PDB file of C-alpha atoms in Angstrom:
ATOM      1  CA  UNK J   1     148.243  55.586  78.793  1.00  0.00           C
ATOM      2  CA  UNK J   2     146.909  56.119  75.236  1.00  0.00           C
ATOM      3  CA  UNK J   3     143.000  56.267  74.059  1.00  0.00           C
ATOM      4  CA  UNK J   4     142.212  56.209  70.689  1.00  0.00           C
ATOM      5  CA  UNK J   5     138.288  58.128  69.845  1.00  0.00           C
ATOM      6  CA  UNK J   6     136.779  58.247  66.434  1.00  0.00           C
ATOM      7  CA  UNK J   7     133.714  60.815  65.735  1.00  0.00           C
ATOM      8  CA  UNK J   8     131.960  59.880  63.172  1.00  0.00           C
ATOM      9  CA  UNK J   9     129.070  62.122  61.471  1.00  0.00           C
ATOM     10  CA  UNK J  10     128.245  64.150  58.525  1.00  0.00           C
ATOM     11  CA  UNK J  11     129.086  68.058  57.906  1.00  0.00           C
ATOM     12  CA  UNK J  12     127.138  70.484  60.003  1.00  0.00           C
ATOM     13  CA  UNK J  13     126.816  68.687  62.673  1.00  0.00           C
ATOM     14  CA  UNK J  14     130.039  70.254  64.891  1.00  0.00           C
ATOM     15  CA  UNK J  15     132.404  66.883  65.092  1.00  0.00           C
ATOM     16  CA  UNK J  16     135.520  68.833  63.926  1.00  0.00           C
ATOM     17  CA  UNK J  17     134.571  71.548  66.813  1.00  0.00           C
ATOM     18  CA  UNK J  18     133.886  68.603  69.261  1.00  0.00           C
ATOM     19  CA  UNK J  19     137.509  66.425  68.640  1.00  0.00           C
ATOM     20  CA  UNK J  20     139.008  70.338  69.099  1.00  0.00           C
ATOM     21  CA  UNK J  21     136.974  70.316  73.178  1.00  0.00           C
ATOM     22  CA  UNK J  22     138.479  67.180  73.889  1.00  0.00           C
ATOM     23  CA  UNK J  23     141.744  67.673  72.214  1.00  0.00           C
ATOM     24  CA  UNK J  24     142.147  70.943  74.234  1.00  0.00           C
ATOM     25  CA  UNK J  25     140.863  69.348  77.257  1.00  0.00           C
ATOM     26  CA  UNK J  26     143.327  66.345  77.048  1.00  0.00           C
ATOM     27  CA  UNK J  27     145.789  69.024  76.483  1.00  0.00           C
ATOM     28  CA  UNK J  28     144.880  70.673  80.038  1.00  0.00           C
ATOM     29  CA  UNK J  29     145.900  67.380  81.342  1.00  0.00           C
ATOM     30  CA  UNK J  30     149.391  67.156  79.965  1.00  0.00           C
ATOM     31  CA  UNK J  31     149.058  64.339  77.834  1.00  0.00           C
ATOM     32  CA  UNK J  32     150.068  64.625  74.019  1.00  0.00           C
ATOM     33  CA  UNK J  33     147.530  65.209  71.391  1.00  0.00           C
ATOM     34  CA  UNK J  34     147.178  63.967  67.898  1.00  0.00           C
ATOM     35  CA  UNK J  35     143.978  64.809  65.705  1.00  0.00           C
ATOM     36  CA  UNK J  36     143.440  63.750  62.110  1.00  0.00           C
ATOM     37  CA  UNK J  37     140.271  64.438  59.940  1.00  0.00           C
ATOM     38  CA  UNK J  38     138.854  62.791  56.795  1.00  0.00           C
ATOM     39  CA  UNK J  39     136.004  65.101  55.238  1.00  0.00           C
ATOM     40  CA  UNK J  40     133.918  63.988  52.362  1.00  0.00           C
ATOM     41  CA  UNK J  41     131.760  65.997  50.269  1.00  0.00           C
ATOM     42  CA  UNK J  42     133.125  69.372  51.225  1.00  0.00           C
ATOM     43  CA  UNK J  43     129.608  71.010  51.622  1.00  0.00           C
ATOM     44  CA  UNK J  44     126.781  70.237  54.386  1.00  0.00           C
ATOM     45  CA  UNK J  45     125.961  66.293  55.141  1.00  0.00           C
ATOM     46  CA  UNK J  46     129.130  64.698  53.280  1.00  0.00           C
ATOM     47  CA  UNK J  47     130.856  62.500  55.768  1.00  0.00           C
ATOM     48  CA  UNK J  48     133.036  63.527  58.221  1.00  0.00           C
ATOM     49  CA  UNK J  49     135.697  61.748  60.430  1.00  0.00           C
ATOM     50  CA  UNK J  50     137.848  63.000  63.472  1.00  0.00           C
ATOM     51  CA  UNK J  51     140.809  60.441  64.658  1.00  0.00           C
ATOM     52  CA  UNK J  52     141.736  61.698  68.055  1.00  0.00           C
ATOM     53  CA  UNK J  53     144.213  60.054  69.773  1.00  0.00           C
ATOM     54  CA  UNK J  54     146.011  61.508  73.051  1.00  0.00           C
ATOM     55  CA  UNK J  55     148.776  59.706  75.818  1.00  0.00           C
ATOM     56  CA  UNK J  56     151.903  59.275  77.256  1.00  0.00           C
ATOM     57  CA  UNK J  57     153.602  59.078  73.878  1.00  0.00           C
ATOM     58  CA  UNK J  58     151.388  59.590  70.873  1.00  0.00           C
ATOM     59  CA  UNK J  59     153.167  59.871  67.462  1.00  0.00           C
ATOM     60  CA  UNK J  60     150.170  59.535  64.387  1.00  0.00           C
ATOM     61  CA  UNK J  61     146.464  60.731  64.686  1.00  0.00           C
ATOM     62  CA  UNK J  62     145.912  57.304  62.948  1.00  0.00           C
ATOM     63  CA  UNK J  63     144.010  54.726  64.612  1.00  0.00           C
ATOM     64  CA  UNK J  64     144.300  50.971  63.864  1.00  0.00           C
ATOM     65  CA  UNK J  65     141.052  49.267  62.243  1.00  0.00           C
ATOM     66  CA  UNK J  66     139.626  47.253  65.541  1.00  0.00           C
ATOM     67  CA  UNK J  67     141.607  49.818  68.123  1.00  0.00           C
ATOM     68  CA  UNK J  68     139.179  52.616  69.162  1.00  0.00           C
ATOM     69  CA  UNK J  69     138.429  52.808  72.421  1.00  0.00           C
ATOM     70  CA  UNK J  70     135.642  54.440  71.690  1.00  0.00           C
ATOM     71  CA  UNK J  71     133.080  56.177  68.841  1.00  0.00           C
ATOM     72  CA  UNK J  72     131.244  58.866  68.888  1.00  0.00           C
ATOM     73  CA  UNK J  73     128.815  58.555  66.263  1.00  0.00           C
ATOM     74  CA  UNK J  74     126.605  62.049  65.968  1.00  0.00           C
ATOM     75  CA  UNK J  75     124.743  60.048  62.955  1.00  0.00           C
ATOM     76  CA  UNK J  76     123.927  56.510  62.555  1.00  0.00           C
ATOM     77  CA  UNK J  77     124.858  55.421  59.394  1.00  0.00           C
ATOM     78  CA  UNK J  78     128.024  56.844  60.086  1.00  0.00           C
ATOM     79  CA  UNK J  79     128.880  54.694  62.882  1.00  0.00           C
ATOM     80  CA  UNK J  80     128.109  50.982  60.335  1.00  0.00           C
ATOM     81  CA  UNK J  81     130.199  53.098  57.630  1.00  0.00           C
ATOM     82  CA  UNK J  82     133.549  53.490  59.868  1.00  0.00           C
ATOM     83  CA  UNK J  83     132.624  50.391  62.202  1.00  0.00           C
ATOM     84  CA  UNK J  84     135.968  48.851  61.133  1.00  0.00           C
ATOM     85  CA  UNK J  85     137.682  50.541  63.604  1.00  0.00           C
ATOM     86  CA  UNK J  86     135.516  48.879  66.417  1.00  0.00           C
ATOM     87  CA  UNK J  87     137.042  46.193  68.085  1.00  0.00           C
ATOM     88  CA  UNK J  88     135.288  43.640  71.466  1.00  0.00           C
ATOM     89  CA  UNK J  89     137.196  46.179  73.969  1.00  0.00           C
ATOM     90  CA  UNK J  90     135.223  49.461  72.001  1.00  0.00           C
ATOM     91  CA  UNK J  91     132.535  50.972  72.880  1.00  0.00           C
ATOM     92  CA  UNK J  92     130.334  52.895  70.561  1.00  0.00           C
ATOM     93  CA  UNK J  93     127.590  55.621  71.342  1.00  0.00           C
ATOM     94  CA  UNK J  94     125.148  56.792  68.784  1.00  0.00           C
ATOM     95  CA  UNK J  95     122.755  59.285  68.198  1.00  0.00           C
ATOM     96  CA  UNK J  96     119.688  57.645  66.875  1.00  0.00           C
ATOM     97  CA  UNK J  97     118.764  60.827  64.481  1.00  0.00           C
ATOM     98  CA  UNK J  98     118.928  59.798  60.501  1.00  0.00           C
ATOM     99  CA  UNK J  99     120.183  62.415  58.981  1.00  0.00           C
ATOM    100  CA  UNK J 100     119.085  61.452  55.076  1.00  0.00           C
ATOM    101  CA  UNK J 101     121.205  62.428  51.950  1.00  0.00           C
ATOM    102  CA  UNK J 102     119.771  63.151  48.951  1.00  0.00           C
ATOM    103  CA  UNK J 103     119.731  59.500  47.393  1.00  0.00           C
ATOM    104  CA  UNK J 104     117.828  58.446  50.247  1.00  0.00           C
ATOM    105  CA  UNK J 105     115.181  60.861  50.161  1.00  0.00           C
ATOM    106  CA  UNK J 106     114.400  60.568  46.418  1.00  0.00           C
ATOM    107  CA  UNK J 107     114.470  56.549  46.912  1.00  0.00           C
ATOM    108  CA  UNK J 108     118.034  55.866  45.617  1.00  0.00           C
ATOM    109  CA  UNK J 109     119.177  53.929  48.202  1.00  0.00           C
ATOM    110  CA  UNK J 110     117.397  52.390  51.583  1.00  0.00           C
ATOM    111  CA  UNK J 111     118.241  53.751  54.927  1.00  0.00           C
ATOM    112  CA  UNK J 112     118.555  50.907  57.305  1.00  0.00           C
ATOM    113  CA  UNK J 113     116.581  51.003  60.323  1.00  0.00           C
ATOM    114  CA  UNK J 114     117.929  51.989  63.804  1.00  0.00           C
ATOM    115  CA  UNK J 115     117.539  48.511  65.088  1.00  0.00           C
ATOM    116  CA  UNK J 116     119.475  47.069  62.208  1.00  0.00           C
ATOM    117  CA  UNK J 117     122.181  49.593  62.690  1.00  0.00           C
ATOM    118  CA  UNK J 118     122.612  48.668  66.154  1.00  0.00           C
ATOM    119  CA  UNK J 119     122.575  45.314  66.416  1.00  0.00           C
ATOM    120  CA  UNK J 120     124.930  45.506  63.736  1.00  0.00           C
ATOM    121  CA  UNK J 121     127.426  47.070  66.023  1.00  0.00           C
ATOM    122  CA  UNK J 122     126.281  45.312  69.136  1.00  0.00           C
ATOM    123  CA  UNK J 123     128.048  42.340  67.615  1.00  0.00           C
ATOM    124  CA  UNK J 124     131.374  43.996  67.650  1.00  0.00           C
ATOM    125  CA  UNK J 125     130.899  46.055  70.707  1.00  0.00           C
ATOM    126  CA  UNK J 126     128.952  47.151  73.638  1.00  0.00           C
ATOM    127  CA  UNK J 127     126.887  50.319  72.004  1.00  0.00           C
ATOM    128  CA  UNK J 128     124.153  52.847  73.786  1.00  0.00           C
ATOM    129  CA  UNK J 129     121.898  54.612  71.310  1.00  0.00           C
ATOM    130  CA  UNK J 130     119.478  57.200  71.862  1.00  0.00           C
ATOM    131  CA  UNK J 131     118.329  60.468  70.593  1.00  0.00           C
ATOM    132  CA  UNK J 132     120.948  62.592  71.557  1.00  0.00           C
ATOM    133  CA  UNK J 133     119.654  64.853  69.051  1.00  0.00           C
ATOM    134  CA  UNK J 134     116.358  65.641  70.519  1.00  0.00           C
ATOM    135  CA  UNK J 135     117.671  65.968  74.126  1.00  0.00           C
ATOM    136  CA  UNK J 136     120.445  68.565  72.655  1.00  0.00           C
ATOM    137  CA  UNK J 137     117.225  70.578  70.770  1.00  0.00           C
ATOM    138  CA  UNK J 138     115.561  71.166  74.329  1.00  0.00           C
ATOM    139  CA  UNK J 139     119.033  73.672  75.130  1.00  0.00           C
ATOM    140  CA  UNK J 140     120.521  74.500  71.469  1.00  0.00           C
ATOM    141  CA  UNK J 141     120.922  71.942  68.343  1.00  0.00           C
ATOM    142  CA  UNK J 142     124.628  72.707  67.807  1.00  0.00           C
ATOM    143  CA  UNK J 143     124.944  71.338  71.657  1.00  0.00           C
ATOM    144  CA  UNK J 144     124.707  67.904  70.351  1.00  0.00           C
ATOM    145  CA  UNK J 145     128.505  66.891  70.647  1.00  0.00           C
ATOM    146  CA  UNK J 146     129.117  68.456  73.852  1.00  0.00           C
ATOM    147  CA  UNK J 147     125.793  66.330  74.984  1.00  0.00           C
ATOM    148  CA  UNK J 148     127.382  63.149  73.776  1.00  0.00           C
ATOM    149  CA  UNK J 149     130.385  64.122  75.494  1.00  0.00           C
ATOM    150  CA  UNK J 150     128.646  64.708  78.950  1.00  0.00           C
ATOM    151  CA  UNK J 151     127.444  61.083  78.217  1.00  0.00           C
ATOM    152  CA  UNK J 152     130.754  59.542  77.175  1.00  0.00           C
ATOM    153  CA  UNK J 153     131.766  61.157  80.468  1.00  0.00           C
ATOM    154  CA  UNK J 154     128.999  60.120  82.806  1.00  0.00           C
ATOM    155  CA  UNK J 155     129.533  56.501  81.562  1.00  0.00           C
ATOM    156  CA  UNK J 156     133.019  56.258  82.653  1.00  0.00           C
ATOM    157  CA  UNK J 157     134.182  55.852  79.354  1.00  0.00           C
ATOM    158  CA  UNK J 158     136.636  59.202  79.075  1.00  0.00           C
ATOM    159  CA  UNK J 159     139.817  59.099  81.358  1.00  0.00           C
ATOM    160  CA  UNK J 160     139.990  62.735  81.259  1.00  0.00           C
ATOM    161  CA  UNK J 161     138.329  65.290  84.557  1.00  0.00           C
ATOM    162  CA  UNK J 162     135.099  67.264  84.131  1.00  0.00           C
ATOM    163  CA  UNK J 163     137.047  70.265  85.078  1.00  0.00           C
ATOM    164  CA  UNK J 164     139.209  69.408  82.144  1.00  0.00           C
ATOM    165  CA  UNK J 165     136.385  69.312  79.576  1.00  0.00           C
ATOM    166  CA  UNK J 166     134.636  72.328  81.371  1.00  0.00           C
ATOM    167  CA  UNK J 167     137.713  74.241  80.045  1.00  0.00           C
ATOM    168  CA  UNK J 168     138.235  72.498  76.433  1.00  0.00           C
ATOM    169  CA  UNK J 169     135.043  74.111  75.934  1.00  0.00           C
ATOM    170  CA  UNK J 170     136.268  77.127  77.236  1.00  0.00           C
ATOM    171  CA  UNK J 171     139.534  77.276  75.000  1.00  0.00           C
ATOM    172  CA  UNK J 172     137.652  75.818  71.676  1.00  0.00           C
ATOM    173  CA  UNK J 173     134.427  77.917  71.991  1.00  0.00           C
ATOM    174  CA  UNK J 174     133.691  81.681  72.111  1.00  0.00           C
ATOM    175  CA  UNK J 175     132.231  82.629  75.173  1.00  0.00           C
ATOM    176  CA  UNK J 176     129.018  83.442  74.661  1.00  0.00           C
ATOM    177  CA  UNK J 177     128.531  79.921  73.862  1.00  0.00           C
ATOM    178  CA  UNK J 178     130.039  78.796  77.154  1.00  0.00           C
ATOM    179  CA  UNK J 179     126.823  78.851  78.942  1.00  0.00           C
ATOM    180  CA  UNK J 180     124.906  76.371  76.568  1.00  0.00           C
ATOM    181  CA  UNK J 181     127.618  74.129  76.375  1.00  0.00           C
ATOM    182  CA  UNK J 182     128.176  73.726  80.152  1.00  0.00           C
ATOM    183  CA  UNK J 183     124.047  73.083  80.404  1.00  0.00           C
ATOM    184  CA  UNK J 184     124.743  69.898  77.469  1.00  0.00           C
ATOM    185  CA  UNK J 185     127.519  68.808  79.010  1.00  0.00           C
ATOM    186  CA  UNK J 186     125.981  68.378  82.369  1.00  0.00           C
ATOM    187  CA  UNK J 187     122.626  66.975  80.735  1.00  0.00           C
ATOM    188  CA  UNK J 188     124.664  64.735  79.057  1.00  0.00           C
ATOM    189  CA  UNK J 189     125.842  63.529  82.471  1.00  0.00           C
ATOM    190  CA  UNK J 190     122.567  63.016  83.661  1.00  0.00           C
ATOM    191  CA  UNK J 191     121.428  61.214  80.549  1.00  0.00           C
ATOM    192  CA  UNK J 192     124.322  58.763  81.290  1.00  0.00           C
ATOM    193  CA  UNK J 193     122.548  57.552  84.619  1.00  0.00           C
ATOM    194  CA  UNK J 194     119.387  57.016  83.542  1.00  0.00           C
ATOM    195  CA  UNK J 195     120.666  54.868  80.794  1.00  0.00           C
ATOM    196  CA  UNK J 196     121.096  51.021  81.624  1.00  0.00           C
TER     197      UNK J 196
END
């Protein structure tokens, strides 16, 4: 067994403490665990990549362009900029919350519109977007990865138990966060069946 994840999103928004939950929880499980980051812009909103890779017999945190099994993308420009690694078997889910950087805002450059970004990846691989972001606001706004991960989960899409997750979130995250976290994970779980 090996699965290959990418999280894709921009600083601030908790993917490096997210690819540490499932790490951890893939670590409860006994498989071997392999994490590598690319960070951009140091401060808030630069880019920011987790490869997370855990098996049987993991060696690299790299992943092969075309080899995820699946993205998390926590912003959606960030899933078209590190689409390479989607391949036909991926599958991508995306939180359909811009986040806009400075050149956007002052006119720079154009933010491309949610359906653009979508179909865009729809024609490498099967993709659900929503906003994650607002559902995550409704319990805490740093719950958003944990949300996506209740989703991820729901869907089928994570070989790894709930019980498993339940306690990466219990070995990543202090525990007066616990609470919050278990709420988003299970709403993201509930999300997942509504969804088509």
């Amino acid at each position: 067994m090996e699965f290959n994840l990418i999280i894709a999103g921009v600083g601030g928004q908790g993917g490096l403490t997210l690819s540490r939950i499932i790490g951890n929880a893939a670590m409860v499980e006994g498989y071997r665990v392999r994490i590598g980051e690319t960070l951009g812009m140091s401060q808030r909103y630069g880019s920011v990549l987790s490869y997370l890779r855990f098996g049987d017999n993991v060696y690299s945190p790299l992943i092969e362009e075309g080899k995820a099994n699946l993205m998390l993308a926590l912003e959606p420009v960030e899933a078209l900029r590190n689409a390479r690694f989607l391949g036909k078997d991926s599958y991508a889910i995306i939180n359909a919350y811009p986040i806009h950087t400075a050149t956007t805002l002052v006119g720079k450059e154009k933010y491309p519109e949610l359906d653009e970004i979508k179909s865009a990846i729809a024609k490498i691989c099967k993709v659900d977007m929503m906003n994650f972001q607002a559902e995550a606001d409704k319990i805490n706004p740093r719950t958003l990865g944990v949300l996506m991960l209740g989703y991820a989960y729901g869907k089928g899409l994570l070989p790894l138990k709930k019980e498993s997750l339940v306690e990466g979130i219990k070995l990543t995250l202090r525990e007066k966060l616990w609470e919050i976290n278990f709420k988003a994970l299970e709403r993201g779980i509930e999300l997942s069946r509504y969804a088509e």
